[in-house]
Short mmCIF file of C-alpha atoms and ligand atoms in Angstrom, two decimals:
data_model
loop_
_atom_site.label_atom_id
_atom_site.label_comp_id
_atom_site.label_asym_id
_atom_site.label_seq_id
_atom_site.Cartn_x
_atom_site.Cartn_y
_atom_site.Cartn_z
CA MET B 1 67.46 83.50 51.20
CA ILE B 2 66.40 85.63 48.24
CA SER B 3 68.22 87.60 45.48
CA LYS B 4 66.24 90.69 44.78
CA ILE B 5 66.57 93.19 41.59
CA ARG B 6 67.69 96.48 43.01
CA VAL B 7 67.28 99.77 41.15
CA LEU B 8 68.29 103.09 42.02
CA VAL B 9 65.79 105.89 41.08
CA GLY B 10 67.28 109.20 41.21
CA LYS B 11 66.57 112.74 39.74
CA PRO B 12 69.66 114.35 38.56
CA GLY B 13 70.08 118.19 37.93
CA LEU B 14 67.94 121.38 38.84
CA ASP B 15 64.48 120.69 37.67
CA GLY B 16 62.11 120.59 40.56
CA HIS B 17 59.45 117.85 40.60
CA ASP B 18 59.87 114.18 41.13
CA ARG B 19 56.32 112.92 40.95
CA GLY B 20 57.11 110.89 37.87
CA ALA B 21 60.29 109.23 39.51
CA LYS B 22 58.22 108.44 42.39
CA VAL B 23 55.46 106.75 40.32
CA VAL B 24 58.05 104.62 38.61
CA ALA B 25 59.87 103.74 41.98
CA ALA B 26 56.50 102.76 43.45
CA ALA B 27 55.67 100.49 40.49
CA LEU B 28 59.05 98.70 40.73
CA ARG B 29 58.62 98.10 44.33
CA ASP B 30 54.99 96.84 43.57
CA ALA B 31 56.90 94.68 41.07
CA GLY B 32 58.95 92.97 43.89
CA MET B 33 62.25 94.92 43.35
CA GLU B 34 64.36 97.01 45.87
CA VAL B 35 64.14 100.72 44.98
CA ILE B 36 66.61 103.09 46.40
CA TYR B 37 65.03 106.53 46.00
CA THR B 38 67.76 109.24 46.27
CA GLY B 39 65.67 112.14 46.21
CA LEU B 40 65.85 115.47 44.03
CA HIS B 41 68.72 117.40 42.87
CA GLN B 42 71.38 114.82 42.95
CA THR B 43 74.74 115.28 41.36
CA CYS B 44 76.04 112.83 38.87
CA GLU B 45 78.82 111.85 41.46
CA SER B 46 76.52 111.30 44.15
CA ILE B 47 74.11 109.10 42.10
CA VAL B 48 77.01 106.95 40.95
CA GLU B 49 78.51 106.57 44.37
CA ALA B 50 75.06 105.52 45.70
CA ALA B 51 74.87 103.32 42.87
CA VAL B 52 77.99 101.55 43.62
CA GLN B 53 77.44 101.35 47.46
CA GLU B 54 73.85 99.92 47.11
CA ASP B 55 75.16 97.56 44.47
CA VAL B 56 72.19 98.13 42.17
CA HIS B 57 71.67 96.37 38.93
CA VAL B 58 69.97 99.58 37.12
CA ILE B 59 70.32 103.18 37.50
CA GLY B 60 66.97 104.81 36.45
CA LEU B 61 67.17 108.48 35.92
CA SER B 62 64.25 111.02 35.34
CA ILE B 63 65.45 113.90 33.50
CA LEU B 64 63.02 116.54 32.39
CA SER B 65 65.43 119.67 32.36
CA GLY B 66 66.59 119.03 28.86
CA ALA B 67 70.23 118.38 30.21
CA HIS B 68 70.21 114.67 29.08
CA MET B 69 72.98 115.24 26.66
CA THR B 70 75.32 116.02 29.42
CA ILE B 71 73.90 114.10 32.38
CA PHE B 72 73.81 110.76 30.69
CA PRO B 73 77.32 110.63 29.42
CA ARG B 74 78.63 111.96 32.51
CA ILE B 75 77.09 109.04 34.48
CA LEU B 76 78.47 106.38 32.02
CA LYS B 77 81.89 107.96 32.40
CA LEU B 78 81.72 107.90 36.13
CA LEU B 79 80.63 104.43 35.96
CA ARG B 80 83.43 103.34 34.04
CA ALA B 81 85.91 105.18 36.40
CA SER B 82 84.32 103.25 39.27
CA LYS B 83 84.76 100.05 37.64
CA ALA B 84 81.00 99.76 37.62
CA LYS B 85 80.17 99.51 33.78
CA ASP B 86 78.03 96.52 34.46
CA ILE B 87 75.34 98.64 36.33
CA MET B 88 72.75 99.38 33.49
CA VAL B 89 71.56 102.83 32.83
CA ILE B 90 68.20 103.77 32.00
CA GLY B 91 66.12 107.01 31.82
CA GLY B 92 62.93 108.60 31.08
CA GLY B 93 61.95 112.09 30.21
CA ILE B 94 61.42 114.32 27.10
CA ILE B 95 64.18 113.29 24.90
CA PRO B 96 64.08 113.87 21.18
CA ALA B 97 64.35 111.06 18.98
CA ASP B 98 67.76 111.87 17.68
CA ASP B 99 69.22 112.25 21.03
CA MET B 100 67.92 108.89 22.08
CA LYS B 101 69.53 107.37 19.37
CA LYS B 102 72.82 109.06 20.43
CA LEU B 103 72.65 108.23 23.78
CA GLN B 104 71.90 104.74 23.19
CA ARG B 105 74.93 104.37 20.97
CA ILE B 106 77.21 105.65 23.80
CA GLY B 107 75.78 103.04 26.21
CA VAL B 108 72.66 104.09 27.66
CA HIS B 109 70.70 100.85 27.79
CA LYS B 110 67.20 102.04 27.41
CA LEU B 111 65.15 105.21 27.12
CA PHE B 112 61.42 105.68 27.63
CA GLY B 113 59.49 108.48 26.41
CA PRO B 114 56.70 110.48 28.37
CA GLY B 115 53.60 108.52 29.11
CA THR B 116 55.39 105.00 29.00
CA PRO B 117 53.16 102.68 31.08
CA THR B 118 55.11 101.59 34.03
CA SER B 119 54.41 98.08 33.36
CA GLU B 120 56.75 98.23 30.46
CA ILE B 121 59.54 99.69 32.47
CA VAL B 122 59.11 96.94 34.85
CA ASP B 123 59.19 94.24 32.18
CA TRP B 124 62.15 95.69 30.51
CA ILE B 125 63.97 95.49 33.81
CA LYS B 126 63.02 92.13 34.70
CA ASP B 127 64.15 90.93 31.18
CA ASN B 128 67.38 92.57 31.32
CA ALA B 129 68.73 93.01 34.93
CA VAL B 130 71.09 90.07 35.08
CA LYS B 131 72.89 89.36 38.33
CA PRO B 132 76.57 90.48 38.23
CA LYS B 133 79.07 87.92 39.18
CA ARG B 134 79.83 88.27 42.99
CA PRO B 135 82.82 87.32 44.80
CA THR B 136 81.15 84.48 46.82
CA THR B 137 82.37 80.90 48.27
CA ARG B 138 78.99 79.37 47.92
CA LYS B 139 79.88 75.55 47.17
CA LYS B 140 78.72 74.37 43.74
CA LYS B 141 75.21 72.35 43.80
CA SER B 142 76.95 69.00 43.12
CA VAL B 143 79.15 69.45 46.18
CA ARG B 144 76.17 70.52 48.25
CA LYS B 145 74.07 67.60 47.33
CA LYS B 146 77.09 65.24 47.99
CA VAL B 147 77.42 66.85 51.42
CA LYS B 148 73.84 66.45 52.06
CA LYS B 149 73.87 62.87 51.20
CA GLN B 150 76.86 62.32 53.57
CA VAL B 151 74.99 63.80 56.53
CA ARG B 152 71.99 61.78 55.89
CA LYS B 153 73.98 58.57 55.70
CA LYS B 154 75.63 59.55 58.96
CA ILE B 155 72.23 60.13 60.60
CA LYS B 156 70.89 56.99 59.56
CA LYS B 157 73.98 54.97 60.87
CA LYS B 158 73.58 56.62 63.97
CA SER B 159 70.05 55.93 64.48
CA LYS B 160 70.66 52.28 63.80
CA GLY B 161 73.42 52.10 66.30
CA MET D 1 94.72 77.30 44.94
CA LYS D 2 91.45 76.77 43.27
CA GLY D 3 89.84 79.55 41.18
CA ARG D 4 86.90 80.14 43.55
CA GLN D 5 89.09 80.29 46.64
CA ARG D 6 91.64 82.81 44.75
CA GLU D 7 88.81 84.89 44.07
CA THR D 8 87.57 84.85 47.66
CA VAL D 9 91.03 85.64 49.00
CA LYS D 10 91.08 88.38 46.46
CA GLY D 11 87.79 89.62 47.52
CA ILE D 12 88.74 89.64 51.02
CA ARG D 13 91.94 91.70 50.45
CA ALA D 14 89.90 94.38 48.71
CA LEU D 15 87.38 94.47 51.40
CA LEU D 16 90.08 94.99 53.99
CA ALA D 17 91.43 97.72 51.87
CA GLY D 18 87.99 99.36 51.91
CA GLU D 19 87.29 99.08 48.33
CA LYS D 20 83.95 100.13 48.17
CA ARG D 21 82.65 98.19 45.04
CA THR D 22 83.87 95.08 46.71
CA ILE D 23 82.30 95.89 50.00
CA ALA D 24 78.98 96.43 48.18
CA ARG D 25 79.10 93.23 46.50
CA ILE D 26 80.12 91.21 49.47
CA ILE D 27 77.10 92.66 51.35
CA SER D 28 74.74 91.65 48.39
CA ALA D 29 76.07 88.22 48.69
CA VAL D 30 75.62 88.15 52.49
CA GLU D 31 72.27 89.55 52.10
CA SER D 32 70.88 86.90 49.55
CA GLU D 33 72.99 83.73 49.85
CA ASP D 34 74.23 81.37 52.27
CA SER D 35 77.40 82.98 52.89
CA GLU D 36 78.77 81.46 56.02
CA GLU D 37 81.86 80.44 54.34
CA ILE D 38 82.77 84.03 53.26
CA LEU D 39 81.85 85.22 56.68
CA GLU D 40 84.24 82.81 58.31
CA HIS D 41 86.74 84.58 56.27
CA ILE D 42 85.59 88.00 57.27
CA PHE D 43 84.94 87.38 61.11
CA PRO D 44 88.71 87.46 62.13
CA HIS D 45 89.03 91.00 60.81
CA SER D 46 86.01 92.25 62.70
CA GLY D 47 85.52 93.42 66.28
CA SER D 48 86.96 97.01 66.32
CA ALA D 49 83.89 98.84 65.02
CA TYR D 50 81.51 100.47 67.55
CA HIS D 51 77.88 99.85 66.82
CA VAL D 52 75.23 102.25 67.51
CA GLY D 53 71.54 101.68 66.87
CA ILE D 54 68.94 104.27 66.33
CA THR D 55 65.41 103.24 66.81
CA GLY D 56 62.00 105.04 67.04
CA PRO D 57 58.73 105.68 65.37
CA PRO D 58 58.57 106.34 61.62
CA GLY D 59 59.14 110.10 60.88
CA ALA D 60 60.88 110.84 64.27
CA GLY D 61 63.81 112.06 62.49
CA LYS D 62 66.08 108.88 62.62
CA SER D 63 67.75 109.40 59.23
CA THR D 64 68.28 112.99 59.67
CA LEU D 65 69.81 112.28 63.18
CA VAL D 66 72.02 109.48 61.69
CA SER D 67 73.29 111.95 59.12
CA ALA D 68 74.00 114.48 61.77
CA ILE D 69 75.67 112.08 63.98
CA ALA D 70 77.85 110.85 60.95
CA LYS D 71 78.89 114.23 59.94
CA ARG D 72 80.25 114.86 63.41
CA LEU D 73 82.05 111.48 63.62
CA LEU D 74 83.63 112.35 60.12
CA GLY D 75 84.83 115.66 61.79
CA LYS D 76 86.73 113.58 64.09
CA ARG D 77 88.48 111.81 61.22
CA LYS D 78 86.39 108.61 61.93
CA LYS D 79 85.16 106.17 59.31
CA VAL D 80 81.30 105.64 59.47
CA GLY D 81 79.18 102.71 58.12
CA ILE D 82 75.62 103.37 57.91
CA ILE D 83 72.74 100.55 57.66
CA ALA D 84 69.35 101.96 57.21
CA VAL D 85 66.64 99.37 57.22
CA ASP D 86 63.25 99.95 55.73
CA PRO D 87 60.17 97.62 55.46
CA SER D 88 59.57 95.20 52.64
CA SER D 89 56.21 95.21 51.19
CA PRO D 90 54.71 91.69 52.38
CA PHE D 91 52.57 91.68 49.36
CA SER D 92 54.96 92.16 46.41
CA GLY D 93 58.39 91.41 48.39
CA GLY D 94 59.63 94.81 47.13
CA ALA D 95 60.53 97.82 48.94
CA LEU D 96 61.05 101.72 48.70
CA LEU D 97 64.20 102.48 50.44
CA GLY D 98 64.17 106.27 51.02
CA ASP D 99 66.73 107.05 54.13
CA ARG D 100 69.38 108.14 51.64
CA VAL D 101 67.33 111.23 50.83
CA ARG D 102 68.16 112.57 54.34
CA MET D 103 71.83 111.79 53.81
CA THR D 104 72.75 113.51 50.57
CA ASP D 105 75.23 115.58 52.11
CA LEU D 106 77.36 112.67 53.06
CA ALA D 107 77.14 110.53 49.82
CA LEU D 108 80.39 111.63 48.56
CA ASP D 109 82.59 111.42 51.56
CA GLU D 110 85.35 109.18 51.21
CA ASN D 111 85.02 107.79 54.74
CA VAL D 112 81.38 106.96 54.54
CA PHE D 113 79.71 103.90 53.50
CA ILE D 114 75.82 103.73 53.29
CA ARG D 115 73.90 100.89 52.63
CA SER D 116 69.87 100.70 52.51
CA MET D 117 68.57 97.31 53.65
CA ALA D 118 64.92 96.03 52.98
CA SER D 119 63.72 93.94 55.85
CA ARG D 120 62.92 90.95 53.71
CA GLY D 121 60.15 89.67 55.93
CA SER D 122 62.02 89.90 59.09
CA LEU D 123 60.16 91.63 62.13
CA GLY D 124 61.70 93.06 64.89
CA GLY D 125 62.95 96.30 63.07
CA LEU D 126 65.91 94.85 61.21
CA ALA D 127 66.59 92.50 58.25
CA GLN D 128 67.96 89.09 59.05
CA ALA D 129 71.05 89.72 57.49
CA THR D 130 71.85 93.18 59.18
CA LYS D 131 74.11 91.39 61.68
CA ASP D 132 76.25 90.06 58.91
CA VAL D 133 76.22 93.11 57.02
CA ALA D 134 77.50 95.17 60.00
CA LEU D 135 80.37 92.42 60.05
CA VAL D 136 81.32 93.13 56.53
CA LEU D 137 81.46 96.94 57.28
CA ASP D 138 83.33 96.28 60.61
CA ALA D 139 86.03 94.09 58.71
CA ALA D 140 86.24 97.06 55.99
CA GLY D 141 87.61 99.27 58.67
CA MET D 142 84.75 101.24 59.95
CA ASP D 143 85.26 102.93 63.24
CA TYR D 144 81.49 103.40 63.82
CA ILE D 145 78.57 101.64 62.35
CA LEU D 146 75.06 103.55 62.69
CA ILE D 147 71.98 101.35 62.37
CA GLU D 148 68.71 102.68 61.75
CA THR D 149 65.81 100.49 62.31
CA ILE D 150 62.61 100.36 60.30
CA GLY D 151 60.58 102.37 62.87
CA VAL D 152 57.14 100.71 62.44
CA GLY D 153 56.29 101.74 65.83
CA GLN D 154 56.15 98.18 67.28
CA VAL D 155 58.82 96.87 69.73
CA GLU D 156 62.05 96.88 67.79
CA LEU D 157 64.12 95.07 70.08
CA ASP D 158 66.40 93.41 67.56
CA ILE D 159 68.75 96.46 67.59
CA ALA D 160 69.69 95.99 71.32
CA GLN D 161 71.17 92.64 70.13
CA VAL D 162 73.24 94.06 67.56
CA CYS D 163 74.35 97.27 68.94
CA ASP D 164 76.75 98.37 71.76
CA THR D 165 74.81 101.67 72.25
CA THR D 166 70.92 102.05 71.48
CA VAL D 167 69.55 105.35 70.98
CA VAL D 168 65.74 105.70 71.17
CA VAL D 169 64.40 108.62 69.33
CA LEU D 170 61.09 110.10 70.18
CA VAL D 171 59.10 113.24 69.14
CA PRO D 172 56.34 115.28 70.77
CA GLU D 173 53.97 114.01 68.38
CA SER D 174 54.63 110.35 68.75
CA GLY D 175 52.51 110.25 71.73
CA ASP D 176 53.27 110.31 75.22
CA SER D 177 55.98 108.62 77.43
CA ILE D 178 53.45 106.01 78.80
CA GLN D 179 53.15 104.56 75.16
CA ALA D 180 57.11 104.59 75.07
CA MET D 181 57.01 102.50 78.13
CA LYS D 182 54.48 100.07 77.00
CA ALA D 183 56.55 99.40 73.92
CA GLY D 184 59.57 98.57 75.79
CA LEU D 185 61.53 101.37 74.30
CA LEU D 186 62.71 102.68 77.67
CA GLU D 187 64.16 99.27 78.48
CA ILE D 188 66.36 99.03 75.40
CA ALA D 189 67.50 102.67 75.47
CA ASP D 190 70.84 103.64 76.59
CA ILE D 191 70.31 107.08 75.43
CA MET D 192 66.88 108.75 75.04
CA VAL D 193 66.50 111.71 72.57
CA VAL D 194 63.54 113.83 72.01
CA ASN D 195 63.89 115.14 68.51
CA LYS D 196 62.10 117.85 66.78
CA GLY D 197 63.15 120.21 69.64
CA ASP D 198 61.64 123.10 67.70
CA ARG D 199 58.23 121.49 68.00
CA GLU D 200 55.46 122.20 70.46
CA GLY D 201 55.27 119.64 73.48
CA CYS D 202 58.87 118.84 73.41
CA GLU D 203 59.46 120.17 77.08
CA ARG D 204 56.54 118.18 78.43
CA LEU D 205 57.86 114.97 76.78
CA LEU D 206 61.12 115.27 78.25
CA THR D 207 59.77 115.95 81.68
CA GLU D 208 57.53 112.87 81.42
CA LEU D 209 60.70 110.84 80.40
CA LYS D 210 62.84 112.03 83.07
CA PHE D 211 60.17 111.02 85.66
CA ALA D 212 59.65 107.61 83.74
CA PHE D 213 63.40 106.93 83.94
CA GLU D 214 63.44 107.79 87.62
CA MET D 215 60.92 105.21 88.27
CA ARG D 216 63.02 102.71 86.35
CA GLU D 217 65.38 100.46 87.98
CA GLN D 218 68.81 101.91 87.29
CA LYS D 219 71.56 99.88 85.81
CA VAL D 220 74.67 100.71 87.93
CA GLY D 221 76.95 103.31 87.05
CA TRP D 222 75.22 104.43 83.83
CA ASP D 223 73.27 107.76 84.08
CA TYR D 224 70.75 107.66 81.20
CA PRO D 225 71.00 110.94 79.33
CA ILE D 226 67.89 112.28 78.10
CA LEU D 227 68.62 114.74 75.23
CA LYS D 228 66.83 117.18 73.24
CA THR D 229 67.68 117.49 69.47
CA THR D 230 66.51 119.43 66.56
CA ALA D 231 68.40 117.37 63.80
CA THR D 232 67.37 119.58 60.70
CA GLU D 233 69.26 122.50 62.52
CA ASP D 234 72.05 120.38 63.80
CA GLU D 235 71.08 121.34 67.38
CA GLY D 236 72.01 119.12 70.28
CA VAL D 237 73.78 116.50 68.08
CA GLU D 238 77.00 117.51 69.53
CA GLU D 239 75.73 116.57 73.03
CA LEU D 240 74.38 113.24 71.57
CA VAL D 241 77.61 112.37 70.19
CA VAL D 242 79.33 113.03 73.47
CA ALA D 243 76.74 110.89 75.03
CA ILE D 244 77.39 107.96 72.88
CA GLU D 245 81.03 108.23 73.47
CA SER D 246 80.81 108.36 77.16
CA HIS D 247 78.44 105.18 77.02
CA ALA D 248 81.27 103.65 75.00
CA SER D 249 83.78 104.41 77.63
CA TYR D 250 81.63 103.46 80.38
CA LEU D 251 81.09 100.08 78.79
CA SER D 252 84.45 99.50 78.32
CA LYS D 253 85.73 100.77 81.73
CA THR D 254 83.38 98.39 83.56
CA GLY D 255 84.14 95.28 81.22
CA ARG D 256 80.57 95.46 80.24
CA LEU D 257 81.50 95.91 76.71
CA GLU D 258 83.21 92.46 76.57
CA ASP D 259 80.51 90.90 78.58
CA GLU D 260 77.82 91.94 76.36
CA ARG D 261 79.62 91.43 73.09
CA LYS D 262 80.16 87.87 74.42
CA LYS D 263 76.39 87.60 75.01
CA LYS D 264 75.88 88.52 71.47
CA LEU D 265 78.41 85.91 70.18
CA LEU D 266 76.60 83.26 72.18
CA LEU D 267 73.26 84.28 70.92
CA ARG D 268 74.84 84.26 67.37
CA ILE D 269 75.93 80.71 67.75
CA HIS D 270 72.58 79.86 68.69
CA GLU D 271 70.85 81.30 66.02
CA LEU D 272 73.16 79.80 63.41
CA ILE D 273 72.75 76.51 64.78
CA GLU D 274 68.92 76.95 65.00
CA LYS D 275 68.90 77.94 61.37
CA ARG D 276 70.83 74.83 60.01
CA ILE D 277 68.52 72.62 62.31
CA ARG D 278 65.45 74.14 61.03
CA PHE D 279 66.57 73.56 57.52
CA HIS D 280 67.61 70.11 58.27
CA LEU D 281 64.31 69.28 59.96
CA LYS D 282 62.32 70.51 56.89
CA GLU D 283 64.61 68.93 54.18
CA ASN D 284 65.66 65.81 55.68
CA ILE D 285 64.40 64.77 59.14
CA MET D 286 60.57 65.59 58.28
CA PRO D 287 60.18 66.14 54.42
CA GLU D 288 56.95 67.38 53.34
CA ARG D 289 56.00 64.40 51.42
CA ASP D 290 56.33 62.08 54.45
CA ILE D 291 54.48 64.32 56.70
CA ILE D 292 51.28 64.52 54.62
CA LYS D 293 49.96 61.16 56.03
CA LEU D 294 50.40 62.43 59.71
CA LEU D 295 48.67 65.77 58.88
CA ASP D 296 45.64 63.70 57.60
CA LYS D 297 45.47 61.90 60.70
CA MET D 298 45.82 65.01 62.79
CA TYR D 299 43.27 66.88 60.73
CA GLU D 300 40.65 63.93 61.68
CA ARG D 301 41.92 64.47 65.27
CA LYS D 302 43.16 60.83 65.49
CA LEU D 303 46.76 62.22 66.24
CA ASN D 304 47.85 65.32 67.79
CA PRO D 305 50.79 67.76 66.89
CA TYR D 306 51.97 67.90 70.67
CA ARG D 307 52.51 64.06 70.91
CA ILE D 308 54.20 63.83 67.33
CA ALA D 309 56.36 66.83 68.22
CA GLY D 310 57.18 65.47 71.34
CA GLN D 311 58.33 61.89 69.98
CA ILE D 312 60.25 63.39 67.20
CA ALA D 313 62.19 65.73 69.41
CA ARG D 314 62.91 63.12 71.89
CA ARG D 315 64.43 60.95 69.18
CA ILE D 316 66.45 63.92 67.88
CA ILE D 317 67.63 64.83 71.36
CA ARG D 318 68.52 61.22 72.07
CA LEU D 319 70.84 61.19 68.94
CA ALA D 320 72.34 64.36 69.88
CA ASP D 321 72.62 63.61 73.80
CA ARG D 322 76.01 64.59 74.49
CA ARG D 323 78.02 67.68 74.85
CA PHE D 324 79.56 69.12 71.74
CA VAL D 325 81.85 71.83 73.38
N1 GDP G 401 60.83 120.29 62.59
C1 GDP G 401 61.71 119.27 62.45
N2 GDP G 401 61.61 118.39 61.51
C2 GDP G 401 62.49 117.33 61.53
C3 GDP G 401 63.65 117.03 62.50
N3 GDP G 401 64.34 116.06 62.24
C4 GDP G 401 63.79 115.61 61.04
N4 GDP G 401 62.80 116.44 60.74
C5 GDP G 401 62.03 116.11 59.41
O1 GDP G 401 61.17 114.89 59.72
C6 GDP G 401 60.82 114.21 58.54
C7 GDP G 401 61.24 112.69 58.71
O2 GDP G 401 62.70 112.77 59.01
P1 GDP G 401 63.39 111.35 58.85
O3 GDP G 401 64.72 111.62 59.30
O4 GDP G 401 62.99 110.70 57.38
O5 GDP G 401 62.75 110.40 59.87
P2 GDP G 401 62.73 108.76 60.01
O6 GDP G 401 61.63 108.29 59.39
O7 GDP G 401 62.61 108.57 61.51
O8 GDP G 401 64.05 108.30 59.47
C8 GDP G 401 61.53 114.87 57.58
O9 GDP G 401 60.97 115.81 56.77
C9 GDP G 401 62.64 115.70 58.34
O10 GDP G 401 63.22 116.86 57.52
C10 GDP G 401 63.56 118.22 63.56
O11 GDP G 401 64.49 118.32 64.38
N5 GDP G 401 62.75 119.29 63.50
MG1 MG G 402 64.54 106.93 57.95
#
């Protein structure tokens, strides 16, 4: 079975069009990722809750309303409160360079200016989305190999006898 | 206790407590890895959730309806898990999962857990791991699990193998009832819904469906409801929830719930055995490097696949020719 990079693409706040977000969502899908699209006018709370339930690696937000200095910090705070700090936050939109610096300092992983080619976003996510540790009980590879060997031996024995 | 084991036990405990991040993580594990061991731990805690499947063509309003049903159930103080399956792209393997857009009102309710799943190459309307994901939500204490199929319009019969009640949603524009009959949708339906009741053609479709159902052989004791809803206006949804509840009580009163669930468990065993044997066949019994010579001969028509398969299968069967249970 396969592991996939999962990304939530959302559009918080009040500004009304999501064309940019949809273009990015489609590009990520075409790059083999599973994209959870949450639609327009999302609250920060519902975005973070969705990100937790969908177990995404990355939250990507498109903000054109100029509210980035309130929305990003709020998202980060809510993620911390949900013990989900390992979910990365990236964003796009019209964000002045000064603000970008500030936001990256408080923990936003990456911001893309307007007109960034989608391939750049795809590459960044592929390079940076690491699988978080999961509570799984999959046996270690060495153990699996051993078991496989034993089974093979047994079958050989049986087919001889 | 070893570290890994301790982690599993801790994980299970958090799952049973309904801790959302843990539920989400375990679902991911179940979706992407061989996780039979963790499922073994989870299984004893499952079995109390009632599974409802929602299927029908794309755009019929399945997600909107799921959201409306969930709201009603939440009003009755039930916990609701939602699994919404959308198709993976066969080319990139990626997927755009958009069902949440119709469920935003629910997103913050304490008693809801919504998970979008990509089909990851599986046909039949669900993803391979959907059953296991439902198991995880079941163990996490959900009273109801609502499962929305892909809705590519083909026969999505898998849903009936997972759910206790299957709801088929049609809309006036999805074509006539004859098409639904052809697609086998009527056969898997326990409840039939004509959504978009505000649209033209709705009454005609209802009449056609009623006629089609009368023609059908009746399963004893269950009177198939054919309902009209307008999901966006929350109209007819209460009646639908009542119909789901009465189907549930019909099943349990007649003992059919137990029978059907046992059938599903048998099917599950078969599936799991097949999966392992298929893997074993590919990796150990007939590794690719050994089969290449045979392939050459078959290509030249000196050997044939029927004979080869027959011989190998007979040898395997001889090895395993006794009962195991
Ligand atoms: N007019 C009308 N539109 C509806 C109704 N139910 C859903 N829709 C709309 O139909 C579209 C598809 O709905 P969605 O729930 O995503 O369908 P799905 O693909 O079956 O999950 C959306 O734009 C909904 O708002 C209804 O009862 N009446
Ligand atoms: Mg849908």
